[in-house]
Coordinates of C-alpha atoms in Angstrom, one line a residue:
M271 CA -12.4 21.3 -12.7
T272 CA -11.5 17.8 -13.9
T273 CA -13.9 15.3 -15.4
T274 CA -15.6 12.6 -13.4
Y275 CA -16.2 9.8 -15.9
K276 CA -19.4 7.7 -15.7
T277 CA -17.9 5.0 -18.0
T278 CA -15.3 2.5 -16.8
P279 CA -11.5 2.5 -17.6
R280 CA -11.9 -0.8 -19.5
E281 CA -14.5 0.7 -21.8
D282 CA -12.3 3.7 -22.3
G283 CA -9.1 1.7 -23.0
Y284 CA -7.2 2.4 -19.8
R285 CA -5.3 -0.2 -17.7
M286 CA -3.5 0.0 -14.3
P287 CA 0.3 -0.2 -14.9
G288 CA 2.6 -2.2 -12.6
E289 CA 4.6 -0.4 -9.9
H290 CA 7.8 -1.3 -11.8
E291 CA 6.8 0.9 -14.7
P292 CA 8.0 4.6 -14.8
H293 CA 6.6 7.2 -12.4
A294 CA 5.9 10.9 -13.0
G295 CA 5.4 11.5 -9.3
M296 CA 4.7 10.2 -5.8
W297 CA 2.3 11.3 -3.1
M298 CA 2.5 10.9 0.7
A299 CA 0.4 12.3 3.6
W300 CA 1.8 13.7 6.9
P301 CA 1.3 11.7 10.1
E302 CA -0.1 13.6 13.1
R303 CA -3.0 11.5 14.5
T304 CA -2.4 11.2 18.2
D305 CA -4.2 8.0 18.8
N306 CA -2.1 6.2 16.2
W307 CA 1.3 7.9 16.2
R308 CA 3.1 8.3 19.5
Y309 CA 4.1 11.7 20.9
G310 CA 1.9 13.6 18.5
G311 CA 3.5 11.9 15.5
K312 CA 6.9 13.5 16.0
P313 CA 9.0 10.3 15.7
A314 CA 6.9 9.1 12.8
Q315 CA 7.2 12.5 11.0
L316 CA 11.0 12.1 10.9
A317 CA 10.6 8.6 9.5
F318 CA 8.2 9.9 6.8
V319 CA 10.7 12.7 6.0
N320 CA 13.5 10.1 5.4
V321 CA 11.2 8.1 3.1
A322 CA 10.2 11.3 1.3
K323 CA 13.8 12.3 0.8
A324 CA 14.8 8.9 -0.5
I325 CA 12.0 9.0 -3.1
A326 CA 12.4 12.6 -4.1
E327 CA 16.0 12.0 -5.3
V328 CA 14.5 10.0 -8.3
T329 CA 10.8 10.9 -8.4
P330 CA 9.0 14.3 -7.8
L331 CA 7.2 14.0 -4.4
T332 CA 4.2 15.8 -3.0
M333 CA 3.3 15.7 0.7
A334 CA -0.3 16.3 1.7
V335 CA -0.4 18.1 5.0
S336 CA -3.1 19.6 7.3
A337 CA -3.3 23.4 7.8
G338 CA -2.2 22.9 11.4
Q339 CA 1.0 21.0 10.5
Y340 CA 1.8 22.9 7.3
D341 CA 4.6 25.1 8.7
N342 CA 6.1 22.1 10.6
A343 CA 6.2 19.9 7.5
R344 CA 7.5 22.6 5.2
N345 CA 10.3 23.3 7.7
L346 CA 11.2 19.6 8.0
L347 CA 11.1 18.7 4.3
P348 CA 13.6 19.9 1.7
D349 CA 12.6 22.6 -0.7
H350 CA 12.3 20.4 -3.8
I351 CA 9.5 18.4 -2.1
R352 CA 6.1 20.0 -2.8
V353 CA 3.9 20.5 0.3
V354 CA 0.2 21.0 -0.3
E355 CA -2.6 21.5 2.2
I356 CA -5.1 18.6 2.2
T357 CA -7.1 17.6 5.2
T358 CA -6.9 13.8 6.0
N359 CA -8.0 11.6 8.8
D360 CA -4.6 9.7 8.8
S361 CA -1.7 9.2 6.5
W362 CA -2.0 6.0 4.6
M363 CA -1.7 7.3 1.0
R364 CA -1.6 3.9 -0.6
D365 CA -5.1 3.3 0.7
I366 CA -6.7 6.7 0.3
G367 CA -5.0 7.9 -2.9
P368 CA -6.1 7.2 -6.4
S369 CA -5.2 4.0 -8.2
Y370 CA -4.0 5.4 -11.6
V371 CA -4.8 4.0 -15.0
V372 CA -3.2 4.9 -18.3
N373 CA -3.9 4.3 -22.0
D374 CA -1.6 3.9 -25.0
K375 CA -2.2 7.5 -26.1
G376 CA -0.2 9.0 -23.3
E377 CA -3.2 9.8 -21.1
R378 CA -3.8 9.1 -17.4
R379 CA -6.9 9.0 -15.1
G380 CA -7.4 8.1 -11.5
V381 CA -9.7 5.5 -9.9
D382 CA -11.2 6.8 -6.7
W383 CA -12.4 3.9 -4.5
E384 CA -14.8 4.2 -1.6
F385 CA -12.9 4.2 1.7
N386 CA -14.2 3.2 5.1
A387 CA -11.1 3.1 7.4
W388 CA -10.5 -0.6 6.9
G389 CA -13.9 -1.8 8.1
G390 CA -16.3 1.0 8.7
L391 CA -18.6 0.5 11.6
V392 CA -17.9 -3.3 11.7
D393 CA -14.2 -3.2 12.6
G394 CA -12.8 0.1 11.2
L395 CA -9.8 1.6 12.8
Y396 CA -11.3 5.1 13.3
F397 CA -14.3 7.3 12.8
P398 CA -14.9 9.5 10.9
W399 CA -13.1 8.8 7.7
D400 CA -14.8 11.3 5.4
R401 CA -11.7 13.4 4.8
D402 CA -9.7 10.3 3.8
D403 CA -12.4 9.4 1.3
Q404 CA -12.0 12.8 -0.4
V405 CA -8.2 12.5 -1.0
A406 CA -8.2 10.6 -4.2
H407 CA -10.5 13.1 -5.9
K408 CA -8.5 16.0 -4.6
I409 CA -5.2 14.5 -5.9
C410 CA -6.8 14.0 -9.4
E411 CA -7.9 17.6 -9.3
M412 CA -4.4 18.8 -8.4
E413 CA -2.7 16.6 -11.0
G414 CA -5.3 17.7 -13.6
D415 CA -6.4 14.2 -14.2
G416 CA -9.9 13.0 -14.8
H417 CA -11.2 10.2 -12.6
Y418 CA -13.7 7.5 -12.0
R419 CA -15.5 6.9 -8.7
A420 CA -15.5 3.1 -8.4
P421 CA -18.6 1.4 -6.9
I422 CA -16.9 -0.7 -4.2
I423 CA -15.0 -0.1 -0.9
L424 CA -11.3 -0.9 -1.5
E425 CA -7.9 0.2 -0.3
G426 CA -5.0 0.5 -2.6
G427 CA -2.9 -1.7 -0.4
S428 CA -5.3 -4.6 -0.8
I429 CA -4.3 -5.1 -4.5
H430 CA -1.1 -5.6 -6.5
V431 CA -1.1 -5.6 -10.3
D432 CA 1.6 -6.7 -12.8
G433 CA 0.5 -4.3 -15.5
D434 CA 0.0 -7.2 -17.8
G435 CA -3.5 -8.4 -16.9
T436 CA -3.0 -10.0 -13.5
L437 CA -4.2 -8.7 -10.1
Y438 CA -3.2 -10.3 -6.7
T439 CA -5.3 -9.9 -3.6
T440 CA -6.3 -11.7 -0.4
E441 CA -9.7 -13.2 0.4
E442 CA -9.2 -12.1 4.0
S443 CA -9.3 -8.4 3.0
L444 CA -11.3 -8.0 -0.2
L445 CA -14.0 -10.5 0.9
H446 CA -14.2 -9.3 4.5
P447 CA -17.7 -8.7 5.7
S448 CA -16.7 -5.1 6.6
R449 CA -16.0 -4.2 3.0
N450 CA -18.6 -5.2 0.4
P451 CA -20.9 -7.7 2.1
D452 CA -23.6 -7.3 -0.6
L453 CA -21.3 -8.4 -3.4
S454 CA -20.2 -11.9 -4.3
K455 CA -16.6 -12.8 -5.0
E456 CA -17.5 -12.9 -8.7
E457 CA -19.1 -9.5 -8.6
I458 CA -16.0 -8.0 -6.9
E459 CA -13.8 -9.6 -9.5
Q460 CA -15.9 -8.0 -12.3
V461 CA -15.5 -4.5 -10.8
L462 CA -11.7 -5.1 -10.6
K463 CA -11.7 -6.2 -14.3
D464 CA -13.8 -3.2 -15.3
Y465 CA -11.9 -0.5 -13.4
L466 CA -8.3 -1.8 -13.7
S467 CA -8.6 -3.7 -17.0
I468 CA -7.2 -6.9 -15.6
D469 CA -8.1 -10.3 -16.9
K470 CA -7.3 -12.6 -13.9
V471 CA -7.5 -12.2 -10.2
I472 CA -5.2 -14.5 -8.1
W473 CA -6.8 -14.9 -4.6
I474 CA -4.5 -15.6 -1.7
P475 CA -6.3 -16.8 1.4
L476 CA -4.8 -14.7 4.2
G477 CA -2.6 -11.7 4.6
L478 CA 0.3 -11.2 7.1
Y479 CA -0.4 -12.4 10.6
N480 CA -2.0 -9.7 12.9
D481 CA -2.3 -7.2 10.1
E482 CA -5.0 -4.8 11.2
T483 CA -6.0 -4.0 7.6
N484 CA -7.6 -7.4 7.5
G485 CA -4.6 -8.8 5.6
H486 CA -3.6 -6.4 2.9
V487 CA -1.7 -8.2 0.0
D488 CA 1.0 -5.5 -0.1
N489 CA 2.2 -6.7 3.4
L490 CA 2.4 -10.3 2.2
I491 CA 3.7 -10.2 -1.4
H492 CA 5.2 -7.8 -4.0
V493 CA 5.2 -8.1 -7.7
V494 CA 8.7 -8.0 -9.2
R495 CA 7.6 -8.1 -12.8
P496 CA 4.9 -10.0 -14.7
G497 CA 5.1 -13.7 -13.8
E498 CA 7.4 -13.1 -10.8
V499 CA 6.5 -12.3 -7.1
I500 CA 8.2 -12.0 -3.7
L501 CA 6.4 -13.7 -0.8
S502 CA 6.8 -13.0 2.9
W503 CA 8.2 -16.2 4.4
C504 CA 8.6 -17.8 7.8
D505 CA 10.5 -21.0 8.6
D506 CA 9.3 -21.4 12.3
K507 CA 6.5 -23.9 12.4
N508 CA 5.4 -22.5 15.8
D509 CA 4.9 -19.0 14.4
P510 CA 1.3 -18.3 13.1
Q511 CA 2.9 -16.7 10.1
Y512 CA 4.3 -20.1 9.0
E513 CA 0.9 -21.5 8.0
I514 CA -0.2 -18.3 6.3
S515 CA 3.0 -18.3 4.1
Q516 CA 2.6 -22.0 3.3
K517 CA -1.0 -21.5 2.1
A518 CA 0.0 -18.5 0.0
Y519 CA 3.0 -20.4 -1.5
E520 CA 0.7 -23.2 -2.4
V521 CA -1.7 -20.9 -4.3
L522 CA 1.0 -19.0 -6.1
S523 CA 2.9 -22.2 -7.1
N524 CA -0.2 -23.9 -8.5
T525 CA -1.6 -21.1 -10.6
T526 CA -0.8 -19.2 -13.8
D527 CA -1.1 -15.5 -14.5
A528 CA -3.4 -13.8 -17.0
R529 CA -0.9 -14.6 -19.8
G530 CA -0.5 -18.3 -18.8
R531 CA 2.9 -17.9 -17.2
K532 CA 3.7 -20.2 -14.3
L533 CA 4.7 -17.9 -11.4
L534 CA 8.3 -17.6 -10.1
V535 CA 8.0 -17.2 -6.3
H536 CA 10.9 -15.8 -4.3
K537 CA 10.7 -16.2 -0.5
M538 CA 11.7 -13.2 1.7
H539 CA 11.9 -14.0 5.4
V540 CA 9.8 -11.8 7.6
P541 CA 11.7 -9.7 10.3
G542 CA 11.5 -10.6 13.9
P543 CA 8.9 -11.5 15.1
L544 CA 8.6 -7.9 16.3
F545 CA 6.5 -6.6 19.2
I546 CA 5.6 -3.2 20.6
H547 CA 8.0 -2.3 23.4
E548 CA 6.9 -1.0 26.8
D549 CA 8.3 2.5 26.1
E550 CA 6.7 2.6 22.6
A551 CA 3.2 2.0 23.9
G552 CA 3.4 5.3 25.8
G553 CA 2.5 8.7 24.4
I554 CA -0.5 7.4 22.4
D555 CA -4.0 8.7 23.0
A556 CA -6.6 6.0 23.8
C557 CA -8.5 4.7 20.8
E558 CA -11.2 2.0 20.4
G559 CA -10.1 0.7 16.9
M560 CA -6.3 0.5 17.1
E561 CA -4.3 -1.9 19.3
R562 CA -1.2 -0.1 20.5
S563 CA -0.3 -1.8 23.8
A564 CA 3.0 -3.2 24.9
G565 CA 3.6 -6.8 23.7
E566 CA 1.3 -6.5 20.7
R567 CA 2.7 -8.4 17.6
L568 CA 3.6 -6.0 14.8
A569 CA 2.8 -7.0 11.2
G570 CA 6.4 -6.4 10.1
S571 CA 7.2 -7.3 6.5
Y572 CA 10.0 -6.5 4.0
A573 CA 7.6 -7.1 1.1
N574 CA 6.2 -3.7 2.0
F575 CA 8.8 -1.9 0.0
L576 CA 8.3 0.7 -2.8
I577 CA 9.6 0.5 -6.4
T578 CA 10.1 3.9 -8.1
N579 CA 12.2 4.9 -11.1
K580 CA 15.1 2.4 -10.8
R581 CA 15.2 2.7 -7.0
I582 CA 13.7 0.6 -4.2
I583 CA 12.9 2.0 -0.8
L584 CA 13.3 -0.9 1.6
P585 CA 12.0 -0.7 5.2
L586 CA 14.8 -1.6 7.7
L587 CA 13.1 -3.5 10.6
D588 CA 15.5 -6.1 12.0
P589 CA 19.3 -6.0 12.0
A590 CA 19.3 -9.9 11.9
R591 CA 17.3 -9.9 8.6
D592 CA 17.8 -6.5 6.9
D593 CA 20.9 -7.5 4.9
D594 CA 19.2 -10.7 3.6
A595 CA 16.2 -8.7 2.3
R596 CA 18.5 -6.1 0.7
A597 CA 20.6 -8.8 -1.0
L598 CA 17.5 -10.6 -2.4
L599 CA 16.2 -7.3 -3.8
A600 CA 19.6 -6.5 -5.3
D601 CA 19.5 -9.9 -7.0
L602 CA 16.0 -9.6 -8.3
F603 CA 16.2 -5.9 -9.5
P604 CA 19.5 -5.6 -11.4
G605 CA 20.2 -1.9 -12.2
Y606 CA 18.1 -0.7 -9.3
E607 CA 19.5 1.1 -6.3
I608 CA 18.3 -0.4 -3.0
V609 CA 17.9 2.4 -0.3
G610 CA 17.1 1.2 3.2
V611 CA 15.2 3.5 5.6
D612 CA 14.7 2.9 9.3
A613 CA 11.0 2.1 9.3
R614 CA 10.1 0.9 12.8
E615 CA 8.2 4.1 13.6
I616 CA 6.0 3.6 10.5
L617 CA 5.4 0.0 11.5
L618 CA 4.3 1.1 15.0
G619 CA 1.5 3.0 13.3
G620 CA 0.3 -0.1 11.5
G621 CA 2.0 -0.2 8.1
N622 CA 5.1 0.6 6.1
V623 CA 6.8 2.2 3.2
H624 CA 4.4 0.9 0.6
C625 CA 1.4 1.8 2.7
I626 CA 2.4 5.5 3.0
T627 CA 3.1 6.1 -0.7
Q628 CA 1.1 6.2 -3.9
Q629 CA 2.7 6.6 -7.3
V630 CA 1.5 8.7 -10.3
P631 CA 2.5 6.7 -13.4
A632 CA 4.4 8.5 -16.2
V633 CA 2.6 8.8 -19.6

């Protein structure tokens, strides 16, 4: 039994490290939901396996799997990847797993946010979501880490931190009426400061166009290091993404971080635009919350990559743009290996590489 702390991480001297800091492990969850993943999740499972393999070469990886899919996952994954039985409602580990905090004594704890499937009964993507809401607690138990149950609804993909006092988020997601309608912007900021030990929140107006998470920040930007970010970019003035990227650039260019640094913003062109093909819309069970019909615009983004232990896992989404994304990352992350993984099947389910992973920081 691990401890559930009634204090806050800030009171106890813990902070959330940046993704670029060293990792002790990584968690993912197995896709099988038939109203989200086509053909019973079989194509998506192969994509998840490829992401898992790319991570596990540099970071120990654990895959959470339902009892019904345990044998299948164990068979498809290499032996050095740990497979554990955890029931979930779907497989977005970034949003359901714990946000980890560390102190300078080499100790680690998890922050367990309330989860309501990106909108609860207002505009959530599915019901129920109770199994997903248990995942962060279960992971902390398995890792032997104490944890805090934070008093707000929040998904891990809706925040990025630099590990040095700054948090990035979007107003579209964190201030959405389906999350914490009883709390003001200032009250939400205070919870973030208390539970992640950050000193400044940088609010970007909107997330990526047509992102069904209500515009998660991890689909729009990525933190390179303190004072430096990558922004999803679009040059086509007729594309709705153009205006969103312009507004984000304006905010990021005219602010300073928690330490007073002016931000260096790198533009990374979005793939496509990408749409669901006719053949890809088949094989999915009907569902009220998720839009999976042919012609639907996909929220494709190269910013949805993962940094782990001197390696970057980059989603490959568009042959016309993949090489540019890879080249930019190679330039911004000297000494890192850039590993591309075909990620269209993950995108068809509503997210990408960053969304399906959650790191456990090294201490």
